[in-house]
Amino acid sequence: MTMALETPGLLSLAAGFTDNQTLPTSFVRDIVERLTSAADKEYLQYGTNQGRIGLRRVLAERIQRMELELDPGQLAESTLITNGSQQALYLAIQVLCDPGDIVLVDRPSYFVFLEMLTGLGVSARSIPVDSAGKVDRAVFGHLLDGMKASGDADRLRAVYFVSHFSNPSGRSLSDSEKTDIAEALRDRDMTVPVIEDAAYRELYFTAPFESQSILSAPAWRDFPKFYTSTLTKPFATGLKVGFGVCSDRDWLNKMLYAKGHHDFGTANFNQAVLEQALQTGAFDQELKVVRAAYLKKRDALHQALLEQKLDQRGWSWALPTGGLYLWLRAPEGIDTGLEGEFCRACIANGVVYVPGELCFGDEPSRNFVRLSYGVLGEAALQEAGRRFGQVAQRFTP
Ligand code: PMP
C-alpha cells in the first residue's frame, strides 16, 4: 500500500468501485426534488429496523418477476433492508457462527466475505472445483464425508456462494452446480443455512444469466435460506443500500435483533431515493446505461491484454458476460501474491491489481489476478492493461 501511495499516476485495476461517468445524477436530482416537494417529510425521519415497506414491496415484485413461483407478499415480509449487502452478510454470519465454526465457500470467493470470516474467528472450507472451475460434486462429497469422520461437520454452520458474475471470477453458478451442492449436503443430512450472494445478478451485459435462486430451486427446499443482493452496484454505490430475503423466521428475527444493535435501521433517506428510483423506472433506465458502459470497458481491458499477447504467453481468462472483473490465471510458477516480485513490479510500472491469493477460503492458489474494469474509463483501462501486460511479458518471455 505504501508503495502504491508513493507511486504517482498509479492506475488501479484493484478497486471494486463503480463507473463515475454514468452515476445517475439527474435521476437522483429529480427524485430528491420530488421527495422534498411532498408535504410528508417522513423520509427525513428515522425509518424502521427492517426497512421501508414500500421498498421491500417493490423489491419483492422485482424478484417475483425473475422467479414467478415466489409470492411477493411473503417475500416483502421476509426481506431485510441493510446498509449495503455487506451488512446483510455480516448479520447472517454474526448470528450463525461462533469462533471456531466452519463455513463452506465457493472457490474462489468474495475476499471481503472471507476477510470477515477470519475477523470473526470462523474458518472457511472451499467447495472443490474441477480444472474448468465448475463445482466437483464427487470431490465435494469426499470433503463432506471427511468432515463427518473428523467431527468438523459438527462445527459447520453455513454454506456461502456468489451466484452471478462472481467477484472475483466473473463466473456464474449453473442450476446443476447449485443442485449438486445442495444434494451433496442433503444426502448427508447436512442441511445447514445457505447464503446466496447475488450482488451482480442484474449487472449482466446483454442477457441475464438464467438460473433459479435458492429461494425457488427445489434442491434447496429443506434448507434455511438467505438470499442477498444490492442496489449499490447497479445504481450508486454511495447510497449503500442492500437487502436480504430470509426464508427462516427464527434466523431473520435474530438478524433483526442484531441489526437493532448495529444501527436500528438503514438510512431512511437513501432507501426512499431507491424506492422512488425503482418505482419510477429510473433504476431500470440506469441499468441499461451501465450495462452498455461495462461491456465496453470489459472489451477495452480485454483488448489491451490481447495486444500484449498475454494469451500467447500462457495467461488465460474467460470473458465474463456481466459483472466488473476479469480473473486471470498466470502460468504456473508466477507468484502474483502481495509479497511477490510480480506485484511489486506492477506497482513500479504504475498499475495495481487484487492478488488472487486473497480470494481463496483455504489452500490459496498463487497464480491468479483479479482485474476490475469498474472505475477507470476506456482509455485508462487500455493504458492500465498495457502496463500490466508489459510486466507479464517480462515474467513470461
Ligand atoms: N457481495 C459481493 C460479491 C460484492 O462484490 C460486494 C461489493 N464489493 C458486496 C457483496 C457488498 O456490496 P454492498 O455492500 O455495496 O451492497
XYZ file of C-alpha atoms and ligand atoms in Angstrom:
413
model
C 0.000 0.000 0.000
C 2.801 2.388 0.909
C 4.464 1.689 -2.418
C 1.141 2.194 -4.150
C 0.566 5.541 -2.475
C 4.100 6.652 -3.228
C 3.722 5.966 -6.947
C 2.198 8.994 -8.676
C -0.091 8.271 -11.612
C -0.761 4.711 -10.490
C -3.751 3.198 -12.326
C -5.930 0.970 -10.168
C -7.422 -2.200 -11.535
C -7.900 -3.219 -7.917
C -10.758 -1.121 -6.528
C -14.246 -2.619 -6.699
C -15.704 0.873 -7.192
C -18.172 1.561 -9.977
C -18.080 3.830 -13.035
C -18.067 7.544 -12.195
C -19.167 8.827 -15.596
C -22.503 7.031 -15.566
C -23.582 7.792 -11.994
C -27.281 8.745 -12.053
C -27.031 12.407 -11.023
C -30.075 13.653 -12.914
C -32.284 10.807 -11.652
C -31.183 11.496 -8.101
C -31.783 15.249 -8.561
C -35.334 14.622 -9.816
C -36.094 12.172 -7.037
C -34.822 14.495 -4.318
C -36.848 17.326 -5.869
C -39.968 15.159 -5.785
C -39.364 13.924 -2.246
C -38.725 17.397 -0.875
C -41.819 18.822 -2.587
C -44.122 16.382 -0.800
C -45.909 17.504 2.356
C -44.920 14.398 4.297
C -41.312 14.661 5.426
C -41.096 11.110 6.744
C -38.112 10.334 4.501
C -36.025 12.625 6.722
C -37.045 10.755 9.860
C -35.727 7.503 11.251
C -37.222 4.570 9.446
C -37.890 1.071 10.750
C -35.324 -1.537 11.709
C -36.405 -3.950 8.956
C -36.547 -1.260 6.271
C -39.206 0.693 4.333
C -42.195 -1.446 3.489
C -42.569 0.369 0.132
C -39.024 -0.541 -0.839
C -39.449 -4.119 0.381
C -42.594 -4.467 -1.720
C -41.045 -3.119 -4.894
C -38.016 -5.397 -4.394
C -40.306 -8.355 -3.804
C -42.133 -7.653 -7.073
C -38.796 -7.420 -8.844
C -37.641 -10.773 -7.515
C -41.002 -12.298 -8.347
C -40.667 -11.107 -11.967
C -37.414 -13.098 -12.153
C -38.845 -16.115 -10.321
C -42.544 -16.343 -10.947
C -43.356 -19.041 -8.417
C -42.463 -16.814 -5.457
C -45.137 -14.943 -3.540
C -44.391 -11.186 -3.404
C -46.294 -10.648 -0.138
C -44.267 -13.307 1.615
C -41.035 -12.032 0.052
C -41.654 -8.488 1.332
C -42.273 -9.854 4.844
C -39.041 -11.869 4.720
C -36.891 -9.006 3.422
C -34.457 -7.016 5.492
C -33.028 -3.770 4.081
C -29.397 -3.325 5.047
C -26.608 -0.795 4.868
C -25.210 -2.402 1.739
C -25.451 -6.137 1.235
C -22.170 -6.287 3.126
C -24.134 -5.709 6.321
C -26.582 -8.450 5.398
C -23.675 -10.874 5.024
C -22.212 -9.753 8.322
C -25.522 -10.133 10.164
C -26.015 -13.600 8.717
C -22.648 -14.812 9.967
C -22.801 -12.890 13.239
C -25.927 -14.707 14.340
C -24.966 -18.143 12.963
C -21.345 -18.542 13.979
C -19.042 -18.578 16.961
C -15.250 -18.550 16.806
C -14.018 -21.964 15.713
C -17.028 -22.641 13.489
C -16.767 -23.508 9.791
C -18.447 -22.079 6.680
C -18.286 -23.664 3.209
C -17.468 -21.133 0.483
C -17.165 -21.112 -3.291
C -13.703 -21.281 -4.856
C -12.600 -18.585 -5.484
C -14.838 -16.423 -3.309
C -15.529 -12.805 -2.394
C -12.479 -11.748 -0.434
C -14.217 -9.244 1.838
C -16.540 -12.036 2.990
C -13.524 -14.293 3.585
C -11.814 -11.466 5.497
C -14.930 -11.094 7.617
C -14.927 -14.808 8.475
C -11.306 -14.507 9.571
C -12.171 -11.452 11.654
C -14.915 -13.397 13.415
C -12.639 -16.386 14.060
C -14.596 -18.569 11.634
C -12.735 -20.797 9.190
C -13.636 -21.283 5.551
C -13.598 -24.564 3.630
C -13.730 -24.339 -0.153
C -16.276 -26.215 -2.232
C -13.971 -28.105 -4.628
C -13.985 -27.276 -8.333
C -12.601 -29.088 -11.381
C -9.988 -27.742 -13.777
C -12.682 -25.752 -15.603
C -13.712 -24.086 -12.352
C -17.023 -25.991 -12.092
C -18.262 -27.475 -8.832
C -16.875 -31.006 -8.486
C -19.666 -32.937 -6.833
C -17.689 -36.122 -6.243
C -14.762 -34.366 -4.579
C -17.198 -32.211 -2.610
C -18.844 -35.403 -1.377
C -15.450 -36.712 -0.179
C -14.796 -33.427 1.591
C -18.131 -33.640 3.414
C -17.550 -37.290 4.315
C -14.147 -36.321 5.702
C -15.720 -33.542 7.734
C -18.205 -36.014 9.173
C -15.482 -38.517 10.026
C -13.291 -35.900 11.722
C -16.117 -34.233 13.639
C -15.678 -30.952 11.698
C -19.220 -31.355 10.394
C -20.451 -30.567 13.918
C -18.939 -27.102 13.562
C -20.305 -26.480 10.064
C -22.727 -23.549 10.288
C -23.405 -22.364 6.731
C -22.653 -22.529 3.042
C -21.991 -19.326 1.054
C -21.543 -18.619 -2.647
C -21.619 -15.740 -5.111
C -24.066 -16.915 -7.745
C -23.884 -14.411 -10.625
C -20.872 -12.880 -12.414
C -18.814 -13.547 -9.367
C -16.438 -11.278 -7.613
C -13.641 -12.218 -8.308
C -14.002 -14.770 -11.112
C -16.868 -13.429 -13.250
C -18.372 -16.949 -13.475
C -21.993 -17.770 -12.672
C -23.176 -20.933 -10.950
C -25.422 -23.066 -13.138
C -28.605 -24.678 -11.823
C -26.918 -28.060 -11.906
C -23.896 -26.867 -9.921
C -26.180 -25.371 -7.287
C -28.211 -28.563 -7.216
C -25.013 -30.591 -6.794
C -24.033 -28.528 -3.763
C -27.492 -28.863 -2.219
C -27.823 -32.593 -2.869
C -24.338 -33.436 -1.618
C -25.231 -31.711 1.658
C -28.755 -33.069 1.884
C -27.677 -36.660 1.179
C -25.532 -36.436 4.316
C -28.174 -34.780 6.499
C -26.203 -31.547 6.475
C -28.989 -29.088 5.676
C -27.119 -26.091 7.066
C -28.194 -22.495 6.374
C -27.334 -21.367 2.835
C -26.392 -17.824 1.798
C -26.632 -16.897 -1.884
C -24.873 -13.621 -2.681
C -26.460 -12.333 -5.881
C -24.852 -8.870 -5.788
C -24.207 -8.821 -9.559
C -27.334 -10.628 -10.763
C -28.707 -7.601 -12.592
C -25.343 -6.409 -13.863
C -25.342 -8.578 -16.975
C -24.302 -7.040 -20.302
C -26.863 -8.269 -22.801
C -28.874 -11.104 -21.252
C -29.459 -12.323 -17.692
C -27.768 -15.493 -16.553
C -30.727 -17.847 -16.334
C -30.797 -19.799 -13.111
C -33.096 -20.302 -10.166
C -32.027 -18.751 -6.914
C -32.023 -20.753 -3.703
C -35.388 -19.127 -2.950
C -37.139 -21.153 -5.624
C -34.837 -24.027 -6.643
C -36.367 -27.314 -5.395
C -32.994 -28.736 -4.286
C -32.750 -26.106 -1.528
C -36.304 -26.535 -0.256
C -35.354 -28.016 3.115
C -32.529 -25.578 3.890
C -32.803 -22.307 5.838
C -32.098 -19.751 3.085
C -30.764 -16.185 2.922
C -30.606 -14.530 -0.490
C -28.726 -11.227 -0.593
C -28.305 -8.595 -3.252
C -27.591 -4.913 -3.564
C -28.867 -1.686 -5.069
C -25.426 -0.091 -4.918
C -23.574 -1.649 -7.844
C -26.382 -1.248 -10.397
C -27.310 2.318 -9.334
C -24.997 4.222 -6.977
C -22.534 2.719 -4.535
C -22.665 5.909 -2.460
C -26.269 5.174 -1.456
C -25.118 1.933 0.181
C -28.426 0.088 0.346
C -28.619 -3.684 0.069
C -31.078 -6.341 1.130
C -31.541 -9.932 2.130
C -34.525 -12.267 1.880
C -34.622 -14.887 4.607
C -36.817 -17.979 4.455
C -36.353 -18.825 8.106
C -38.273 -16.728 10.628
C -36.016 -17.549 13.546
C -32.835 -16.658 11.629
C -34.455 -13.451 10.341
C -35.537 -12.430 13.846
C -32.026 -12.943 15.163
C -30.636 -10.761 12.373
C -33.239 -8.081 13.055
C -32.311 -8.143 16.738
C -28.613 -7.732 15.887
C -29.414 -5.028 13.316
C -31.144 -3.126 16.102
C -27.773 -3.059 17.844
C -25.838 -2.065 14.715
C -27.947 0.893 13.630
C -31.710 0.236 14.232
C -32.397 0.770 10.551
C -30.661 1.592 7.276
C -30.617 5.301 6.282
C -34.271 6.064 5.562
C -33.494 8.826 3.079
C -31.301 6.578 0.944
C -33.992 3.923 0.995
C -36.604 6.496 -0.072
C -34.429 7.550 -3.016
C -34.039 3.951 -4.162
C -37.712 3.181 -3.629
C -38.534 6.056 -5.985
C -35.842 5.002 -8.448
C -37.363 1.526 -8.619
C -40.969 2.718 -8.737
C -40.429 5.310 -11.467
C -38.303 3.131 -13.731
C -35.194 5.291 -13.228
C -33.386 2.265 -11.790
C -34.003 0.234 -14.943
C -33.024 3.108 -17.218
C -29.787 3.492 -15.296
C -29.156 -0.242 -15.554
C -29.359 -0.026 -19.337
C -26.727 2.697 -19.313
C -24.302 0.902 -17.006
C -24.682 -2.463 -18.731
C -23.575 -0.942 -22.045
C -20.772 1.011 -20.360
C -19.332 -2.028 -18.546
C -19.423 -4.137 -21.667
C -17.299 -1.541 -23.480
C -14.943 -1.322 -20.547
C -14.589 -5.086 -20.324
C -13.646 -5.105 -24.005
C -11.157 -2.265 -23.603
C -9.256 -4.143 -20.911
C -9.528 -7.490 -22.701
C -8.171 -5.970 -25.940
C -5.283 -4.335 -24.119
C -4.279 -7.704 -22.675
C -4.547 -9.357 -26.084
C -2.401 -6.635 -27.625
C 0.277 -7.550 -25.109
C -0.140 -11.159 -26.317
C -0.737 -12.473 -22.816
C -2.880 -15.265 -24.233
C 0.154 -16.489 -26.177
C 2.346 -16.409 -23.094
C 0.425 -18.902 -21.022
C -2.038 -16.495 -19.412
C -5.721 -17.334 -19.626
C -9.033 -15.789 -18.710
C -12.679 -16.236 -19.605
C -14.721 -13.314 -20.891
C -17.466 -12.680 -18.342
C -20.956 -11.815 -19.584
C -21.621 -9.475 -16.674
C -20.073 -8.038 -13.533
C -16.951 -5.965 -13.117
C -13.985 -8.321 -13.173
C -11.515 -10.253 -15.306
C -9.971 -13.201 -13.472
C -6.599 -14.067 -14.960
C -4.682 -17.254 -14.471
C -0.934 -16.752 -14.767
C 1.339 -19.554 -15.907
C 2.192 -21.931 -13.041
C 5.145 -20.678 -11.035
C 4.362 -16.972 -11.264
C 3.581 -15.742 -7.792
C 1.097 -12.876 -8.088
C 0.818 -12.519 -4.288
C 1.120 -9.287 -2.313
C 4.650 -10.090 -1.230
C 5.810 -11.327 -4.615
C 8.079 -9.678 -7.168
C 5.365 -9.633 -9.795
C 3.091 -7.467 -7.664
C 5.942 -5.086 -6.833
C 6.906 -4.852 -10.494
C 3.321 -3.956 -11.455
C 3.184 -1.175 -8.893
C 6.550 0.118 -10.073
C 5.120 0.125 -13.608
C 2.105 2.145 -12.472
C -0.667 -0.426 -12.168
C -2.209 -2.227 -9.219
C -4.483 -5.299 -9.043
C -6.019 -7.628 -6.436
C -3.819 -10.703 -5.878
C -5.866 -13.829 -6.400
C -4.432 -15.431 -3.263
C -6.806 -13.269 -1.190
C -9.831 -14.882 -2.818
C -9.468 -18.445 -1.521
C -11.035 -19.668 1.691
C -8.274 -22.242 2.098
C -5.296 -23.602 0.137
C -4.780 -20.375 -1.833
C -3.596 -20.587 -5.429
C -0.773 -18.114 -6.004
C -1.100 -17.547 -9.737
C -4.377 -15.650 -10.126
C -5.129 -11.969 -10.544
C -8.371 -10.025 -10.291
C -8.608 -7.012 -12.596
C -11.540 -4.662 -12.183
C -12.801 -2.550 -15.072
C -15.322 -0.766 -12.838
C -13.730 2.603 -12.186
C -11.311 3.545 -14.965
C -12.501 4.927 -18.299
C -11.745 3.099 -21.551
C -8.524 4.984 -22.346
C -7.188 4.484 -18.820
C -8.124 0.803 -18.964
C -6.141 0.408 -22.171
C -3.157 2.054 -20.553
C -3.521 0.000 -17.355
C -3.801 -3.194 -19.429
C -0.683 -2.181 -21.370
C 1.279 -1.588 -18.157
C 0.119 -4.882 -16.684
C 0.945 -6.667 -19.937
C 4.458 -5.208 -20.039
C 5.213 -6.702 -16.634
C 3.572 -10.006 -17.533
C 5.767 -10.181 -20.641
C 8.866 -9.695 -18.549
C 7.869 -12.588 -16.292
C 6.757 -14.855 -19.150
C 9.073 -14.060 -22.051
N -21.089 -9.177 -2.364
C -20.194 -9.090 -3.347
C -19.868 -10.310 -4.128
C -19.562 -7.868 -3.621
O -18.659 -7.795 -4.607
C -19.905 -6.728 -2.852
C -19.238 -5.404 -3.089
N -17.929 -5.429 -3.439
C -20.849 -6.886 -1.828
C -21.434 -8.121 -1.617
C -21.248 -5.752 -0.938
O -21.736 -4.672 -1.646
P -22.627 -3.556 -0.984
O -22.336 -3.563 0.489
O -22.231 -2.294 -1.663
O -24.036 -3.918 -1.260
